[in-house]
Short mmCIF file of C-alpha atoms in Angstrom, two decimals:
data_model
loop_
_atom_site.label_atom_id
_atom_site.label_comp_id
_atom_site.label_asym_id
_atom_site.label_seq_id
_atom_site.Cartn_x
_atom_site.Cartn_y
_atom_site.Cartn_z
CA UNK L 25 -64.66 -87.57 -0.51
CA UNK L 26 -66.65 -84.24 -1.21
CA UNK L 27 -66.34 -80.88 0.58
CA UNK L 28 -69.02 -79.12 2.14
CA UNK L 29 -70.27 -76.06 -0.02
CA UNK L 30 -69.81 -72.73 2.76
CA UNK L 31 -73.56 -72.33 3.77
CA UNK L 32 -74.73 -70.50 6.78
CA UNK L 33 -71.08 -69.39 7.38
CA UNK L 34 -70.43 -65.81 7.88
CA UNK L 35 -65.91 -66.71 7.20
CA UNK L 36 -63.84 -69.58 6.24
CA UNK L 37 -60.20 -69.21 5.84
CA UNK L 38 -58.54 -70.31 2.18
CA UNK L 39 -56.02 -73.46 2.79
CA UNK L 40 -53.55 -72.67 0.00
CA UNK L 41 -51.94 -75.55 -0.23
CA UNK L 42 -51.41 -78.98 1.65
CA UNK L 43 -49.65 -81.79 1.04
CA UNK L 44 -52.84 -84.21 2.39
CA UNK L 45 -56.10 -85.35 0.45
CA UNK L 46 -59.05 -84.41 1.36
CA UNK L 47 -60.02 -86.48 2.90
CA UNK L 48 -57.40 -86.48 5.47
CA UNK L 49 -57.62 -82.73 6.11
CA UNK L 50 -61.42 -82.65 6.12
CA UNK L 51 -60.67 -85.37 9.18
CA UNK L 52 -58.03 -83.85 10.93
CA UNK L 53 -59.97 -80.88 11.11
CA UNK L 54 -63.21 -81.71 12.44
CA UNK L 55 -60.99 -83.51 15.43
CA UNK L 56 -60.26 -80.16 15.98
CA UNK L 57 -63.21 -78.78 15.55
CA UNK L 58 -63.82 -77.35 12.09
CA UNK L 59 -65.39 -78.65 9.11
CA UNK L 60 -63.08 -77.91 5.38
CA UNK L 61 -65.59 -76.18 2.87
CA UNK L 62 -66.12 -74.91 -0.27
CA UNK L 63 -63.65 -71.71 -0.74
CA UNK L 64 -63.63 -69.58 -3.57
CA UNK L 65 -60.42 -70.67 -5.33
CA UNK L 66 -59.03 -72.96 -2.33
CA UNK L 67 -60.77 -74.94 0.37
CA UNK L 68 -61.32 -73.45 2.97
CA UNK L 69 -61.57 -74.02 6.92
CA UNK L 70 -64.65 -72.92 9.06
CA UNK L 71 -65.52 -73.60 13.05
CA UNK L 72 -68.54 -72.16 15.24
CA UNK L 73 -65.68 -70.15 17.19
CA UNK L 74 -64.03 -68.38 13.85
CA UNK L 75 -67.58 -67.50 12.73
CA UNK L 76 -67.86 -65.96 16.04
CA UNK L 77 -64.76 -63.23 15.16
CA UNK L 78 -64.96 -59.75 14.92
CA UNK L 79 -62.50 -58.56 12.02
CA UNK L 80 -61.22 -61.00 9.64
CA UNK L 81 -57.35 -60.60 11.59
CA UNK L 82 -59.11 -61.94 14.52
CA UNK L 83 -59.92 -64.79 11.78
CA UNK L 84 -56.58 -64.88 10.71
CA UNK L 85 -55.41 -65.70 13.97
CA UNK L 86 -57.32 -68.10 15.10
CA UNK L 87 -56.57 -70.21 11.83
CA UNK L 88 -52.68 -69.25 12.75
CA UNK L 89 -53.01 -72.18 15.45
CA UNK L 90 -54.47 -74.64 12.85
CA UNK L 91 -50.93 -73.95 10.75
CA UNK L 92 -49.23 -74.61 13.37
CA UNK L 93 -50.68 -77.80 14.64
CA UNK L 94 -49.91 -79.00 11.38
CA UNK L 95 -46.66 -77.35 11.01
CA UNK L 96 -44.55 -77.68 14.34
CA UNK L 97 -43.49 -80.78 15.68
CA UNK L 98 -46.40 -83.43 15.51
CA UNK L 99 -44.90 -82.94 11.57
CA UNK L 100 -48.41 -83.83 9.41
CA UNK L 101 -47.58 -81.05 6.93
CA UNK L 102 -45.13 -78.73 7.25
CA UNK L 103 -46.92 -77.62 3.42
CA UNK L 104 -49.61 -76.22 5.08
CA UNK L 105 -49.78 -72.99 3.84
CA UNK L 106 -53.41 -70.47 4.89
CA UNK L 107 -54.67 -68.53 1.40
CA UNK L 108 -57.63 -65.32 1.80
CA UNK L 109 -60.10 -64.67 4.79
CA UNK L 110 -63.23 -65.21 2.85
CA UNK L 111 -65.59 -62.47 4.18
CA UNK L 112 -69.79 -64.65 3.08
CA UNK L 113 -71.53 -62.29 5.19
CA UNK L 114 -71.50 -59.49 1.29
CA UNK L 115 -71.76 -60.37 -1.65
CA UNK L 116 -69.84 -61.03 -3.69
CA UNK L 117 -67.60 -62.88 -0.98
CA UNK L 118 -64.85 -60.35 0.20
CA UNK L 119 -61.15 -62.09 0.46
CA UNK L 120 -58.63 -60.48 3.17
CA UNK L 121 -55.28 -60.80 2.74
CA UNK L 122 -52.90 -60.90 4.94
CA UNK L 123 -48.78 -61.37 4.17
CA UNK L 124 -46.96 -63.14 6.44
CA UNK L 125 -42.87 -63.69 6.73
CA UNK L 126 -42.35 -67.38 6.71
CA UNK L 127 -40.29 -68.58 9.58
CA UNK L 128 -38.05 -71.73 8.95
CA UNK L 129 -39.66 -74.78 9.95
CA UNK L 130 -37.61 -77.58 10.80
CA UNK L 131 -38.52 -81.06 10.03
CA UNK L 132 -37.15 -84.88 10.95
CA UNK L 133 -37.50 -88.31 9.17
CA UNK L 134 -38.46 -90.82 10.66
CA UNK L 135 -37.81 -94.15 9.00
CA UNK L 136 -40.84 -96.66 9.15
CA UNK L 137 -40.84 -100.52 8.85
CA UNK L 138 -43.39 -101.18 6.13
CA UNK L 139 -44.93 -104.57 6.54
CA UNK L 140 -46.92 -106.59 3.50
CA UNK L 141 -49.87 -108.41 4.26
CA UNK L 142 -50.72 -110.54 1.61
CA UNK L 143 -54.44 -110.95 1.00
CA UNK L 144 -56.03 -115.34 1.63
CA UNK L 145 -55.47 -117.75 -0.80
CA UNK L 146 -58.72 -118.78 -2.59
CA UNK L 147 -60.79 -116.07 -2.54
CA UNK L 148 -62.64 -114.47 -5.72
CA UNK L 149 -62.36 -111.46 -7.84
CA UNK L 150 -65.10 -109.69 -5.97
CA UNK L 151 -64.29 -110.78 -2.06
CA UNK L 152 -60.45 -110.16 -3.48
CA UNK L 153 -61.60 -106.96 -3.94
CA UNK L 154 -63.83 -106.15 -0.78
CA UNK L 155 -60.96 -107.86 1.14
CA UNK L 156 -57.45 -104.51 -0.72
CA UNK L 157 -60.87 -102.35 -0.03
CA UNK L 158 -61.41 -103.06 3.73
CA UNK L 159 -57.56 -103.35 4.16
CA UNK L 160 -57.33 -100.14 3.14
CA UNK L 161 -59.81 -98.24 5.00
CA UNK L 162 -57.69 -99.71 7.80
CA UNK L 163 -54.30 -98.71 7.05
CA UNK L 164 -55.88 -95.63 6.74
CA UNK L 165 -57.51 -95.45 10.16
CA UNK L 166 -54.62 -96.05 11.31
CA UNK L 167 -52.62 -93.67 9.88
CA UNK L 168 -55.57 -90.93 11.06
CA UNK L 169 -54.83 -92.39 14.34
CA UNK L 170 -50.97 -91.80 14.97
CA UNK L 171 -51.53 -88.69 13.13
CA UNK L 172 -54.37 -87.13 15.28
CA UNK L 173 -52.34 -88.73 18.20
CA UNK L 174 -49.72 -86.10 18.00
CA UNK L 175 -51.68 -82.62 16.37
CA UNK L 176 -54.46 -82.35 18.99
CA UNK L 177 -52.50 -82.69 21.86
CA UNK L 178 -50.57 -80.02 19.87
CA UNK L 179 -53.56 -77.35 18.65
CA UNK L 180 -54.64 -78.21 22.55
CA UNK L 181 -51.27 -77.20 24.37
CA UNK L 182 -48.49 -75.26 23.91
CA UNK L 183 -46.89 -77.93 26.24
CA UNK L 184 -47.90 -80.62 24.16
CA UNK L 185 -45.97 -78.94 21.42
CA UNK L 186 -42.99 -78.50 23.12
CA UNK L 187 -43.28 -82.59 24.21
CA UNK L 188 -43.62 -83.13 21.50
CA UNK L 189 -40.51 -81.84 19.93
CA UNK L 190 -38.74 -82.60 22.59
CA UNK L 191 -39.42 -86.37 21.81
CA UNK L 192 -38.41 -86.08 18.03
CA UNK L 193 -35.25 -85.36 19.41
CA UNK L 194 -32.30 -88.93 19.34
CA UNK L 195 -29.91 -89.94 21.67
CA UNK L 196 -31.42 -87.40 24.45
CA UNK L 197 -29.38 -85.72 27.30
CA UNK L 198 -30.30 -85.79 30.57
CA UNK L 199 -31.55 -82.43 30.92
CA UNK L 200 -33.77 -82.92 27.67
CA UNK L 201 -35.62 -85.87 29.90
CA UNK L 202 -36.53 -83.92 32.54
CA UNK L 203 -37.85 -80.96 30.75
CA UNK L 204 -39.84 -83.26 29.42
CA UNK L 205 -41.36 -85.03 32.28
CA UNK L 206 -41.24 -81.29 33.90
CA UNK L 207 -43.51 -80.22 30.76
CA UNK L 208 -46.02 -83.33 31.79
CA UNK L 209 -45.46 -82.39 34.81
CA UNK L 210 -46.70 -78.55 35.12
CA UNK L 211 -46.45 -76.87 38.22
CA UNK L 212 -44.16 -78.34 40.56
CA UNK L 213 -47.22 -78.91 43.01
CA UNK L 214 -48.17 -81.10 40.69
CA UNK L 215 -45.91 -84.02 41.24
CA UNK L 216 -48.13 -86.23 43.70
CA UNK L 217 -51.08 -85.99 41.59
CA UNK L 218 -49.46 -86.06 38.67
CA UNK L 219 -47.95 -89.29 39.76
CA UNK L 220 -51.24 -90.86 41.16
CA UNK L 221 -53.16 -89.92 37.44
CA UNK L 222 -50.42 -91.68 35.77
CA UNK L 223 -49.34 -94.53 37.80
CA UNK L 224 -45.78 -93.40 38.28
CA UNK L 225 -44.15 -94.96 41.46
CA UNK L 226 -41.88 -93.00 44.47
CA UNK L 227 -39.75 -95.72 43.82
CA UNK L 228 -39.68 -95.44 39.81
CA UNK L 229 -39.22 -91.83 39.95
CA UNK L 230 -36.24 -92.15 42.54
CA UNK L 231 -34.47 -94.14 39.61
CA UNK L 232 -35.61 -91.95 36.90
CA UNK L 233 -34.41 -88.81 38.93
CA UNK L 234 -30.67 -90.77 39.84
CA UNK L 235 -30.06 -91.78 35.55
CA UNK L 236 -31.25 -88.40 34.34
CA UNK L 237 -29.34 -86.39 37.06
CA UNK L 238 -25.86 -88.65 38.10
CA UNK L 239 -22.85 -87.98 35.96
CA UNK L 240 -21.95 -91.35 38.08
CA UNK L 241 -24.98 -93.01 35.44
CA UNK L 242 -24.76 -91.24 32.60
CA UNK L 243 -21.58 -89.10 32.37
CA UNK L 244 -21.60 -86.34 30.32
CA UNK L 245 -25.23 -86.63 28.65
CA UNK L 246 -26.74 -86.15 32.42
CA UNK L 247 -28.48 -83.23 33.30
CA UNK L 248 -25.09 -82.06 36.69
CA UNK L 249 -21.69 -81.94 35.98
CA UNK L 250 -21.05 -82.76 39.59
CA UNK L 251 -22.30 -83.17 43.19
CA UNK L 252 -25.46 -85.32 42.00
CA UNK L 253 -24.51 -88.76 43.44
CA UNK L 254 -27.24 -91.43 43.15
CA UNK L 255 -29.36 -91.87 45.72
CA UNK L 256 -30.74 -95.47 45.13
CA UNK L 257 -29.40 -98.71 44.11
CA UNK L 258 -30.83 -99.50 40.92
CA UNK L 259 -30.61 -96.78 39.34
CA UNK L 260 -32.35 -96.82 35.59
CA UNK L 261 -29.58 -95.78 33.39
CA UNK L 262 -30.58 -92.91 30.69
CA UNK L 263 -31.91 -95.81 28.61
CA UNK L 264 -33.90 -97.15 30.44
CA UNK L 265 -35.02 -93.53 31.37
CA UNK L 266 -35.64 -92.05 27.49
CA UNK L 267 -38.00 -95.59 27.88
CA UNK L 268 -39.26 -94.52 30.91
CA UNK L 269 -40.58 -90.92 29.80
CA UNK L 270 -41.30 -91.81 26.36
CA UNK L 271 -44.54 -93.67 28.34
CA UNK L 272 -45.97 -91.37 30.44
CA UNK L 273 -45.48 -88.72 27.72
CA UNK L 274 -47.84 -90.64 25.52
CA UNK L 275 -49.82 -91.39 28.49
CA UNK L 276 -49.56 -87.60 28.89
CA UNK L 277 -50.41 -86.87 24.86
CA UNK L 278 -53.37 -89.17 25.70
CA UNK L 279 -54.55 -87.17 28.11
CA UNK L 280 -53.98 -83.75 26.80
CA UNK L 281 -56.48 -84.69 23.53
CA UNK L 282 -58.82 -86.99 25.73
CA UNK L 283 -59.08 -83.13 28.02
CA UNK L 284 -59.22 -80.65 25.03
CA UNK L 285 -56.11 -78.91 27.18
CA UNK L 286 -53.12 -80.00 29.95
CA UNK L 287 -54.79 -78.89 32.21
#
């Protein structure tokens, strides 16, 4: 996919390094409201928000939020590196370099099950070529949707970014599971609205709360060490509580993505 020329653009910031191909990078940036354009030495990103900046330092701060979304808990592209800010208001365009100390970024590997789908029998050479092209496009769109479902919430909301970080923990404790709930719920006064929005019944929540709080249910993985016996006759197990909160978190992250914020 060709990259657009930087026409009628005041500012752009180069992407010095990425593991993504041009189409994938462009599609992901577009979902965040940015365009991929030709830079001086590297591809560059720009947007009306960036063009409204007064200084190159302001531009770099905006771009850092994009970088964090790609490199952070969403784990879209841990190789994403920003380059220089380009000022197109001068002739020739001027590059402003910003030196940063690279922070340590932890990565996690999630195994995926590969499913091979074979084309139907009896296709002609032309039909087979078309089938492969359509199948490849379907696979790309599915991958893009998986990426965007994490990238966009992480960009729009610090709370969503933290939720994604906690969701990546294997065998989470009751404390971690409840933190995910609290981050999604927001302020304590929002509980009733949150439960109504995401269809959480009082019984479900009480069974969930028993699982994460009570050491009688979850042992050393419980949020509390003692004094919190179950209050329901059929509390969730800790594994059920994890499944429950992952479902709620997925729905909440989707709402953040749809609304462009966590409010």
